Amino acid sequence: MEDSDGEDVKETPELPQEVIYILSFLHASDRKEASLVCHSWYTASQDLRFQKNVTFSFPASASSLELVRGLSRKSRCSLKISQLDGFSISRSLLLEVGMCLGSKVESLALPGSSVTEASLLALLPRLTSLRRLDLRGLDSLFMSGAFLSREEHRRQVRSALSGLKELDLSDLRYLSDLTFNRLTGCTPHLCRLSLAGCHIAFEFDPYQGCPVGAVEDSSALLSLRNLRRLLTEQRSTLVGLDISRTSITPESLRTVAQVTPNPFPFKLTDYSVEILVKHQPSLLKLDISGCTELTSRSVEAAARSLKSLTHLSLSRDWRITEKGLADLLSVSSLASLDLSECPHISGTEMVKGLKGSKAGRRNVEMLNLKSCTYVRVIFSLTQLLGDSLRELDLTSCVNVTDLSVCAIATYLQNLVILRLGWCKEITDWGLLGMVQKNQSEPDDETVSTSPRFTRTFGNMGFFKPPRMPFEERPKMVTQNDLQQFKQKAGASLLALKRLQELDLSACAKLTDSSITQVVRHPELQRLSLSMLPEITDASLASVGRHCRSLTSLALSQCPGVTDRSVAQAVPYLHRLQHLHLSCCNNITDRSLFLLMQHCQRLKTVDVSRCKNISMTAVDLLQSQLPFLENVHHRLIGGADVTLSD
């Protein structure tokens, strides 16, 4: 939400200016704690000067009526009301919203609802300041085809929605030309329109070539011709169109691309992408993920035509290769690049592109290389990306080593999100920044990784057998090593002072030696240490003391974690909302009692397959925590999973 007007400011109590100034810097969760001091502090924490882009989400229930009345004191608000139906409670709630809030509502969403036409038509004319309307999935409105059929209703709604900027009609099964034209006729100044997942007839013309206006609009389907008509009429204001998941054909895309600024189709070919970027050279964001027919030809077309591109997603486009990435990384405006699950990417061309564009080097803020198993140039990439990068995902990049981690800690010190899950070559030495100087990156082409031949044939073969994973245990970190680490500052994870999310799951070679020393980030909010068999209570206790801002913590399949460390950690984790402890067999009911006492904000708890957790404790947990939404407790208490007749 925007800043409040003078009327709201007057509600702020007479508190010292120093207190008001400090409150302006606090996180919403901290202001919530401050509001518990007294009534004056509570009112001050609700001051709209501290609230921007706030959406109030609540279900259709009798208790929500009082909430709506309380919101009437605000100058403007955004609402997300769920579970609306045709019963009296829903009708009363919508009536209360119209009466108490009316011109103050800027955004309205009705997810998971079956609202009736009469209820919505009674509300919409009152929402004269509405800027965003979300009707996704509301099939109940359009099933009969009578929505906005009366001219009187259309006139009232048109008067209220004349300033509407965003309209979301995604996943509407019964949307037709008739109902679509009635609704969009009431919104003459649309900027963004979403039709994702709607049934649009791209290859069938129900009008058989008749000119627009010569025949009545179809009440059975939404046609491409009708969509093109809307885009032509509102092309002066429309800047975004979402038609993903509509199975648009290349020829239809060409038709749409000629009139609309930002179409986002789902199933595409290289030809489709070439047509799109040719007609829309000013595109800023392009998401063509999951389009398995695309090749590097699409990448080359985007790099050649989209000189203002800022965000590009190629996730799961498994035919994409290195070709074209050098030109793409040379685009100076590119800030976000998603190449996750593109198995043919090695990163070599990316390095060339970054070297050829100093501007591009400064602007890239997000890079996702998840499951790109051939990437071997992490060291070079980190040097070139430098301080601009904020988010890096290297999940399942099997060639990430300790030296890679040291490079990340040295060159990417402004990182906010770092994901290294399933990078199984990472050891304590990498996190501590104590890599031996003779260690090299796997991208060193001079190092041969092929089997070495021997002079004898004693192994019944011509080469020595490869070392098995269980034979490649890293050298253990000793107390002397830790003393050296404390005395000499190195390129450890401690250098990433702005880190808010860290994923080290399934890095099985990590132990307490590194976790207790380097996972000490005061601003860290999300941490995953799942599937680390070597960590013990010492790690969890250290995390609790040093990472007190955590909202999500994953410790699944960590057999060394017990009630003892939970008791030491949770008193510091008052902000915790999501906790995952599945398959931790040393966790008992005592841990759940501690969570009830210290972690009142928990929303999700996973204790599935914990054999020492009882159903009684789970039921008590659900009754005691006010915000708890999901408790995963499958196969607790030592349940037998053996299938029997």
XYZ file of C-alpha atoms in Angstrom:
645
model
C 0.000 0.000 0.000
C 1.038 3.578 -0.512
C 1.765 6.052 2.249
C -1.218 7.003 4.323
C -2.880 10.372 4.201
C -3.078 12.899 6.992
C -6.213 11.396 8.491
C -4.454 8.149 9.344
C -1.368 9.873 10.716
C -3.498 11.581 13.360
C -4.309 8.157 14.844
C -0.703 7.645 15.897
C -0.401 8.178 19.697
C 1.934 10.675 21.316
C 5.072 8.556 21.566
C 8.628 9.930 21.576
C 9.869 10.661 18.058
C 12.820 8.382 18.700
C 10.459 5.425 19.192
C 8.516 6.202 16.015
C 11.794 6.503 14.117
C 13.029 3.123 15.396
C 9.723 1.438 14.535
C 10.095 2.539 10.918
C 13.192 0.331 10.553
C 11.734 -2.803 12.142
C 10.600 -5.886 10.271
C 6.854 -6.564 10.359
C 7.384 -9.487 12.760
C 9.348 -7.235 15.136
C 6.671 -4.556 15.051
C 4.210 -7.265 15.931
C 6.246 -8.075 19.046
C 6.459 -4.368 19.908
C 2.674 -4.071 19.638
C 2.319 -6.311 22.707
C 3.840 -3.708 25.045
C 0.661 -1.686 25.575
C -2.255 -0.132 23.699
C -0.223 2.908 22.613
C 2.525 0.754 21.155
C -0.079 -1.444 19.479
C -1.670 1.564 17.766
C 1.755 2.931 16.775
C 2.761 -0.372 15.210
C -0.394 -0.246 13.065
C 0.498 3.191 11.661
C 0.031 3.039 7.893
C 3.328 4.843 7.377
C 4.939 1.464 8.100
C 2.582 -0.549 5.877
C 3.105 -0.804 2.138
C 1.748 -3.422 -0.272
C -0.173 -5.108 2.562
C -2.898 -7.596 1.616
C -5.410 -8.716 4.234
C -6.272 -12.379 3.702
C -9.173 -14.060 5.500
C -11.886 -16.701 4.880
C -15.615 -16.158 4.672
C -16.738 -16.609 8.279
C -18.680 -14.814 10.979
C -15.474 -13.725 12.719
C -14.318 -11.946 9.543
C -17.152 -9.429 9.823
C -15.469 -7.727 12.766
C -12.164 -7.666 10.876
C -13.794 -5.893 7.939
C -15.288 -3.283 10.250
C -11.854 -2.705 11.791
C -10.306 -2.145 8.363
C -12.667 0.759 7.765
C -10.228 3.011 9.679
C -7.635 2.594 6.931
C -7.508 4.895 3.948
C -6.947 2.074 1.441
C -6.498 -1.695 1.538
C -6.132 -4.878 -0.519
C -8.321 -7.911 0.220
C -8.025 -11.643 -0.410
C -11.225 -13.413 0.630
C -11.425 -17.199 0.307
C -14.142 -19.861 0.679
C -17.006 -17.651 -0.447
C -20.182 -19.482 -1.450
C -23.903 -18.870 -1.821
C -24.775 -19.029 1.872
C -25.844 -16.120 4.050
C -22.459 -15.664 5.761
C -20.753 -15.029 2.411
C -23.474 -12.639 1.288
C -23.267 -10.741 4.573
C -19.478 -10.526 4.370
C -19.485 -9.108 0.827
C -22.207 -6.670 1.815
C -20.101 -5.555 4.789
C -17.048 -5.100 2.536
C -19.060 -2.888 0.213
C -20.562 -0.805 2.994
C -17.497 -0.393 5.270
C -14.642 -0.365 2.756
C -16.191 0.470 -0.602
C -13.991 3.146 -2.174
C -10.980 2.101 -0.042
C -10.396 -1.292 -1.707
C -7.607 -1.191 -4.304
C -7.209 -4.929 -4.916
C -9.667 -7.811 -4.583
C -8.991 -11.540 -4.983
C -11.505 -14.348 -4.397
C -9.496 -17.615 -4.489
C -11.131 -20.972 -3.821
C -14.623 -19.503 -3.907
C -17.976 -20.221 -5.531
C -19.435 -16.757 -5.247
C -22.815 -16.131 -6.831
C -23.481 -13.580 -9.570
C -25.920 -11.625 -7.403
C -23.433 -11.287 -4.519
C -20.618 -10.037 -6.742
C -22.840 -7.655 -8.700
C -23.986 -6.149 -5.414
C -20.347 -5.560 -4.401
C -18.554 -4.377 -7.567
C -20.430 -1.063 -8.054
C -19.239 0.032 -4.595
C -15.533 -0.590 -5.327
C -14.849 2.685 -7.094
C -11.082 2.691 -6.365
C -10.406 -0.881 -7.492
C -7.178 -1.274 -9.456
C -6.747 -5.063 -9.492
C -9.437 -7.757 -9.733
C -8.618 -11.474 -9.467
C -11.430 -13.803 -10.625
C -9.283 -16.824 -11.429
C -11.066 -20.160 -11.241
C -14.490 -18.651 -10.435
C -16.398 -20.909 -12.822
C -19.607 -20.332 -10.859
C -19.766 -16.780 -12.266
C -19.546 -17.741 -15.912
C -21.217 -21.150 -16.061
C -24.687 -19.845 -16.850
C -23.518 -17.204 -19.338
C -25.806 -14.617 -17.723
C -23.103 -12.634 -15.908
C -23.548 -8.898 -16.670
C -26.364 -9.683 -19.101
C -28.466 -6.693 -17.983
C -27.532 -3.253 -19.269
C -28.263 -1.699 -15.876
C -25.670 -3.934 -14.194
C -23.084 -3.239 -16.900
C -23.560 0.508 -16.503
C -23.041 0.326 -12.726
C -19.970 -1.915 -12.974
C -18.488 0.199 -15.795
C -18.761 3.298 -13.648
C -16.925 1.589 -10.760
C -14.254 -0.263 -12.773
C -13.276 2.509 -15.159
C -9.914 2.769 -13.392
C -9.177 -0.992 -13.233
C -5.603 -1.740 -14.361
C -5.191 -5.504 -13.832
C -7.715 -8.266 -14.519
C -6.986 -11.951 -13.856
C -9.323 -14.424 -15.594
C -7.021 -17.457 -15.404
C -8.336 -21.026 -15.348
C -11.931 -20.145 -16.259
C -13.479 -23.164 -17.915
C -16.678 -21.487 -19.118
C -15.377 -18.119 -20.317
C -16.915 -17.268 -23.704
C -16.814 -14.386 -26.164
C -20.135 -13.169 -24.813
C -19.196 -12.968 -21.111
C -15.639 -11.860 -21.913
C -16.850 -8.888 -23.954
C -19.361 -7.885 -21.297
C -16.700 -7.817 -18.581
C -13.876 -6.216 -20.563
C -16.335 -3.639 -21.875
C -16.544 -2.362 -18.291
C -12.738 -2.012 -18.023
C -11.607 0.405 -20.760
C -8.164 1.164 -19.298
C -6.673 -2.292 -18.679
C -2.882 -2.528 -18.405
C -2.545 -6.250 -17.696
C -4.798 -9.157 -18.595
C -4.325 -12.827 -17.685
C -6.076 -15.647 -19.562
C -3.685 -18.402 -18.478
C -5.222 -21.847 -18.672
C -8.406 -20.670 -20.400
C -9.915 -22.615 -23.306
C -9.239 -20.405 -26.341
C -10.183 -21.586 -29.834
C -7.003 -20.850 -31.794
C -7.648 -23.182 -34.727
C -11.433 -22.899 -35.023
C -13.422 -19.827 -36.109
C -17.030 -20.107 -34.880
C -18.003 -17.123 -37.037
C -16.802 -18.672 -40.310
C -15.091 -15.491 -41.454
C -18.014 -13.124 -40.841
C -16.881 -9.567 -39.998
C -16.921 -8.375 -36.401
C -20.388 -7.192 -35.391
C -22.159 -9.020 -38.184
C -23.131 -11.937 -35.926
C -23.779 -12.293 -32.202
C -20.901 -13.181 -29.878
C -20.477 -16.870 -29.136
C -21.782 -18.055 -25.775
C -19.909 -21.361 -26.023
C -16.231 -20.504 -26.467
C -13.583 -17.803 -26.427
C -12.145 -17.230 -29.895
C -8.853 -15.833 -31.128
C -10.663 -13.293 -33.291
C -12.455 -11.870 -30.271
C -9.218 -11.684 -28.289
C -7.514 -9.867 -31.151
C -10.374 -7.376 -31.234
C -9.860 -6.519 -27.551
C -6.092 -6.178 -28.002
C -6.598 -3.804 -30.892
C -9.091 -1.661 -29.006
C -6.933 -1.380 -25.861
C -3.457 -1.475 -27.348
C -2.793 2.078 -26.154
C -2.993 1.016 -22.487
C -2.402 -2.765 -22.469
C 1.213 -3.632 -21.615
C 0.930 -7.250 -20.432
C -0.939 -10.354 -21.598
C -0.595 -13.822 -20.049
C -1.783 -16.650 -22.319
C 0.331 -19.427 -20.840
C -1.110 -22.950 -20.714
C -3.403 -22.242 -23.669
C -1.631 -24.422 -26.308
C -1.294 -21.470 -28.647
C -0.136 -22.306 -32.169
C 2.765 -20.511 -33.908
C 0.472 -18.807 -36.405
C -1.883 -17.657 -33.649
C 1.068 -16.353 -31.681
C 2.168 -14.356 -34.693
C -1.293 -12.815 -34.870
C -1.276 -11.917 -31.173
C 2.317 -10.669 -31.166
C 1.555 -8.105 -33.840
C -0.876 -6.234 -31.602
C -0.012 -6.912 -27.948
C 3.136 -5.922 -26.017
C 3.838 -8.894 -23.753
C 2.319 -12.281 -24.635
C 3.641 -15.215 -22.587
C 2.735 -18.438 -24.399
C 3.419 -21.909 -23.074
C 3.935 -24.467 -25.843
C 6.285 -22.908 -28.380
C 8.608 -23.749 -31.220
C 11.739 -21.916 -32.324
C 9.728 -20.304 -35.108
C 7.200 -18.994 -32.570
C 9.912 -17.404 -30.455
C 11.520 -15.785 -33.488
C 8.180 -14.258 -34.491
C 7.527 -13.103 -30.935
C 10.849 -11.324 -30.404
C 10.720 -9.826 -33.890
C 7.394 -8.106 -33.249
C 8.071 -7.291 -29.585
C 11.690 -6.070 -29.374
C 10.954 -4.080 -26.189
C 10.131 -7.167 -24.084
C 11.610 -6.954 -20.579
C 10.638 -10.361 -19.171
C 10.369 -13.618 -21.091
C 9.475 -16.963 -19.497
C 9.677 -19.877 -21.919
C 10.433 -22.558 -19.348
C 9.238 -26.105 -19.901
C 9.089 -25.709 -23.691
C 10.859 -28.921 -24.648
C 10.725 -28.210 -28.381
C 12.967 -25.158 -28.125
C 16.641 -25.260 -29.115
C 19.495 -22.775 -29.031
C 17.958 -21.118 -32.065
C 15.487 -19.451 -29.671
C 18.316 -18.248 -27.436
C 20.080 -16.685 -30.414
C 16.864 -14.972 -31.509
C 16.316 -13.513 -28.026
C 19.904 -12.288 -27.774
C 19.708 -10.742 -31.239
C 16.387 -8.913 -30.868
C 15.729 -8.238 -27.170
C 18.300 -5.613 -26.267
C 16.292 -4.446 -23.223
C 15.670 -7.917 -21.771
C 15.991 -8.092 -17.972
C 14.570 -11.526 -17.040
C 14.809 -14.754 -19.033
C 13.755 -18.238 -17.926
C 14.818 -21.300 -19.951
C 14.201 -23.809 -17.167
C 13.630 -27.420 -18.289
C 14.291 -26.587 -21.948
C 16.471 -29.656 -22.208
C 17.443 -29.127 -25.864
C 19.149 -25.808 -25.110
C 22.937 -25.963 -25.546
C 25.807 -23.536 -25.081
C 25.192 -21.933 -28.467
C 23.947 -18.378 -28.135
C 24.650 -17.960 -24.418
C 27.692 -15.771 -25.045
C 25.569 -13.265 -26.995
C 22.814 -13.505 -24.388
C 25.167 -12.671 -21.500
C 26.408 -9.703 -23.514
C 22.970 -8.051 -23.210
C 23.753 -5.282 -20.742
C 20.262 -5.119 -19.213
C 20.010 -8.843 -18.320
C 19.486 -9.181 -14.552
C 18.003 -12.674 -14.142
C 18.815 -15.905 -15.990
C 17.261 -19.288 -15.194
C 18.955 -22.273 -16.858
C 17.880 -24.894 -14.327
C 17.573 -28.464 -15.571
C 19.215 -27.698 -18.916
C 21.573 -30.700 -18.977
C 23.732 -29.570 -21.927
C 24.934 -26.327 -20.310
C 28.601 -26.283 -19.283
C 29.069 -22.554 -18.675
C 31.939 -22.000 -21.107
C 29.979 -19.690 -23.408
C 28.568 -17.845 -20.403
C 32.100 -16.982 -19.326
C 32.859 -15.683 -22.829
C 29.754 -13.516 -22.797
C 30.533 -12.030 -19.390
C 34.092 -11.287 -20.412
C 32.854 -9.474 -23.491
C 30.419 -7.218 -21.655
C 31.452 -5.239 -18.602
C 27.957 -3.797 -18.307
C 26.445 -7.292 -18.280
C 28.895 -8.266 -15.599
C 27.556 -5.545 -13.321
C 23.839 -6.217 -13.821
C 23.285 -9.980 -13.411
C 21.555 -10.432 -10.051
C 20.105 -13.960 -10.297
C 21.631 -17.088 -11.846
C 20.002 -20.508 -11.584
C 22.083 -23.488 -12.726
C 20.205 -26.179 -10.821
C 20.900 -29.706 -12.152
C 23.309 -28.429 -14.809
C 25.653 -31.324 -14.164
C 28.239 -30.347 -16.800
C 28.985 -26.910 -15.332
C 32.703 -26.801 -14.430
C 33.567 -23.098 -14.509
C 32.219 -21.942 -11.156
C 35.488 -20.213 -10.257
C 35.499 -18.140 -13.459
C 31.805 -17.321 -13.203
C 32.127 -16.015 -9.657
C 35.028 -13.772 -10.626
C 33.082 -12.252 -13.519
C 29.724 -11.878 -11.771
C 31.235 -10.157 -8.744
C 29.236 -8.063 -6.303
C 26.150 -7.729 -8.514
C 24.896 -11.286 -7.943
C 22.225 -11.678 -5.244
C 20.919 -15.203 -5.888
C 22.868 -18.298 -6.969
C 21.417 -21.794 -7.281
C 23.909 -24.627 -7.850
C 21.735 -27.455 -6.572
C 22.871 -30.853 -7.894
C 25.859 -29.395 -9.731
C 28.118 -32.369 -9.090
C 31.313 -30.552 -10.051
C 31.048 -27.953 -7.287
C 34.053 -28.416 -4.985
C 35.582 -26.811 -1.920
C 37.449 -24.397 -4.177
C 34.112 -23.375 -5.736
C 32.745 -22.539 -2.298
C 35.836 -20.466 -1.499
C 35.421 -18.572 -4.774
C 31.778 -17.855 -3.943
C 32.734 -16.543 -0.495
C 35.508 -14.404 -1.992
C 33.837 -12.806 -5.003
C 30.074 -12.952 -4.282
C 29.880 -11.277 -0.906
C 26.540 -9.595 -1.635
C 24.726 -12.905 -2.048
C 21.313 -13.104 -0.401
C 20.343 -16.619 -1.540
C 22.793 -19.517 -1.960
C 21.679 -23.051 -2.750
C 24.292 -25.830 -2.737
C 22.059 -28.831 -2.063
C 23.276 -32.213 -3.323
C 26.758 -30.885 -4.103
C 28.334 -33.963 -2.584
C 31.986 -32.971 -3.049
C 31.741 -30.068 -0.610
C 33.507 -30.735 2.698
C 34.189 -28.845 5.926
C 37.362 -27.423 4.385
C 35.387 -25.553 1.718
C 32.975 -23.960 4.167
C 35.873 -22.980 6.447
C 37.820 -21.477 3.535
C 40.862 -23.647 4.254
C 41.324 -25.306 0.861
C 44.826 -26.493 0.079
C 46.606 -24.410 -2.519
C 47.316 -27.350 -4.789
C 43.631 -28.154 -5.192
C 42.257 -27.185 -8.596
C 38.843 -26.760 -10.102
C 37.495 -29.638 -12.216
C 37.371 -27.288 -15.225
C 41.132 -27.548 -15.512
C 41.427 -29.292 -18.849
C 45.020 -30.304 -18.221
C 43.981 -32.727 -15.516
C 43.080 -36.112 -16.918
C 40.214 -37.844 -15.189
C 40.443 -41.012 -17.273
C 41.632 -44.308 -15.750
C 45.429 -44.658 -15.513
C 47.064 -47.688 -17.066
C 49.504 -49.744 -15.067
C 52.615 -51.714 -16.048
C 51.225 -54.926 -14.595
C 48.106 -56.960 -15.095
C 47.635 -57.986 -11.480
C 44.105 -56.509 -11.372
C 42.883 -58.782 -14.168
C 42.516 -55.672 -16.325
C 44.486 -52.944 -18.063
C 43.823 -50.111 -15.589
C 43.340 -49.551 -11.910
C 39.717 -49.772 -10.771
C 38.121 -46.411 -9.874
C 37.873 -45.408 -6.251
C 34.473 -46.009 -4.740
C 32.593 -43.184 -2.958
C 33.013 -44.752 0.479
C 36.806 -44.737 -0.013
C 36.969 -40.979 -0.664
C 36.387 -39.738 2.855
C 37.780 -36.230 3.416
C 40.470 -35.470 5.930
C 38.925 -34.718 9.316
C 39.128 -31.186 10.724
C 41.034 -31.183 14.014
C 41.033 -28.725 16.917
C 44.341 -27.326 15.687
C 42.739 -26.649 12.315
C 39.861 -24.818 13.994
C 42.284 -22.713 15.983
C 44.038 -21.774 12.767
C 40.650 -20.904 11.215
C 39.809 -18.551 14.101
C 43.197 -16.836 13.991
C 43.414 -16.372 10.234
C 40.465 -14.906 8.345
C 39.867 -16.841 5.136
C 37.274 -17.068 2.385
C 34.686 -18.884 4.519
C 30.907 -18.610 4.410
C 31.177 -16.041 7.182
C 32.056 -13.526 4.457
C 28.473 -13.714 3.122
C 27.073 -11.340 5.728
C 23.843 -10.579 3.826
C 22.786 -14.207 3.425
C 19.066 -14.831 3.980
C 18.711 -18.335 2.510
C 21.228 -21.201 2.604
C 20.690 -24.743 1.343
C 23.316 -27.361 2.237
C 21.025 -30.388 2.122
C 22.567 -33.738 1.135
C 26.148 -32.403 1.309
C 26.934 -35.568 3.205
C 30.593 -34.806 3.938
C 29.782 -31.825 6.154
C 30.122 -32.193 9.928
C 29.781 -30.130 13.088
C 33.286 -28.761 12.510
C 32.119 -26.388 9.779
C 28.433 -25.896 10.602
C 29.179 -24.641 14.117
C 31.847 -22.230 12.872
C 30.469 -20.627 9.717
C 26.643 -20.843 9.813
C 26.442 -17.663 11.864
C 24.327 -15.232 9.880
C 22.073 -12.896 11.889
C 19.844 -12.163 8.859
C 19.472 -15.805 7.755
C 15.788 -16.694 7.345
C 15.758 -20.065 5.555
C 18.239 -22.862 6.273
C 18.272 -26.466 5.061
C 20.615 -29.004 6.654
C 18.590 -32.073 5.716
C 20.321 -35.373 4.994
C 23.582 -34.494 6.778
C 24.276 -37.743 8.677
C 27.415 -36.430 10.395
C 25.975 -33.409 12.187
C 24.880 -33.684 15.827
C 23.304 -31.607 18.563
C 26.222 -29.195 18.438
C 25.183 -27.931 14.995
C 21.545 -27.286 15.874
C 22.460 -25.589 19.151
C 24.919 -23.315 17.333
C 22.393 -22.457 14.620
C 19.833 -21.526 17.250
C 22.211 -19.164 19.027
C 23.612 -17.433 15.942
C 20.714 -17.456 13.426
C 17.849 -16.009 15.406
C 15.956 -14.641 12.385
C 15.179 -18.105 11.011
C 11.634 -18.615 9.726
C 12.284 -21.980 8.039
C 14.591 -24.771 9.249
C 14.964 -28.209 7.637
C 16.723 -31.007 9.539
C 15.071 -34.056 7.995
C 17.059 -37.295 8.066
C 19.631 -36.002 10.552
C 19.912 -38.936 12.975
C 22.371 -37.110 15.239
C 19.841 -34.425 16.234
C 18.092 -35.089 19.562
C 15.796 -33.392 22.069
C 18.856 -31.936 23.786
C 19.726 -29.600 20.908
C 16.079 -28.724 20.319
C 15.904 -27.565 23.940
C 19.016 -25.438 23.405
C 17.945 -23.921 20.073
C 14.211 -23.163 20.156
C 14.356 -20.524 22.938
C 16.153 -18.323 20.377
C 13.921 -19.159 17.384
C 10.778 -17.172 18.156
C 10.249 -16.300 14.475
C 10.272 -19.912 13.278
C 7.320 -20.743 11.002
C 8.356 -23.951 9.217
C 10.232 -26.835 10.853
C 11.076 -30.148 9.174
C 12.249 -33.032 11.379
C 11.094 -36.080 9.423
C 13.049 -39.317 9.969
C 14.817 -37.899 13.059
C 14.381 -40.936 15.272
C 16.001 -39.345 18.314
C 13.320 -36.650 18.479
C 10.591 -37.386 21.038
C 7.441 -35.767 22.410
C 9.620 -33.524 24.545
C 10.624 -31.540 21.447
C 6.979 -30.909 20.573
C 6.328 -29.593 24.072
C 9.281 -27.216 23.661
C 7.863 -25.991 20.340
C 4.535 -25.221 22.022
C 6.363 -23.151 24.584
C 8.785 -21.153 22.437
C 7.651 -21.187 18.773
C 4.160 -19.716 18.760
C 4.363 -18.661 15.086
C 4.788 -22.143 13.649
C 2.705 -22.800 10.534
C 4.214 -26.088 9.314
C 5.737 -28.958 11.295
C 6.965 -32.191 9.710
C 7.608 -35.084 12.126
C 6.708 -37.911 9.754
C 8.525 -41.213 10.301
C 9.744 -40.130 13.760
C 9.269 -43.351 15.693
C 9.409 -41.703 19.131
C 6.653 -39.147 18.460
C 3.163 -39.987 19.705
C -0.142 -38.993 18.175
C -1.211 -37.558 21.524
C 1.625 -35.007 21.418
C 0.777 -34.100 17.809
C -2.866 -33.449 18.718
C -1.778 -31.288 21.639
C 0.578 -29.342 19.355
C -2.255 -28.624 16.945
C -4.488 -27.372 19.742
C -1.862 -25.089 21.321
C -0.320 -23.265 18.349
C -2.710 -20.630 16.952
C -1.143 -20.265 13.474
C -0.415 -23.939 12.797
C -1.753 -24.962 9.376
C -0.059 -28.266 8.495
C 1.368 -31.062 10.624
C 2.901 -33.932 8.678
C 2.821 -36.960 10.959
C 2.678 -39.952 8.647
C 4.071 -43.189 10.133
C 4.975 -41.742 13.520
C 5.323 -43.816 16.679
C 7.209 -46.624 15.003
C 4.374 -47.603 12.666
C 5.097 -50.676 10.606
C 5.330 -49.801 6.920
C 5.502 -53.429 5.793
C 2.736 -54.290 3.371
C 0.624 -57.233 4.429
C -2.274 -59.175 2.962
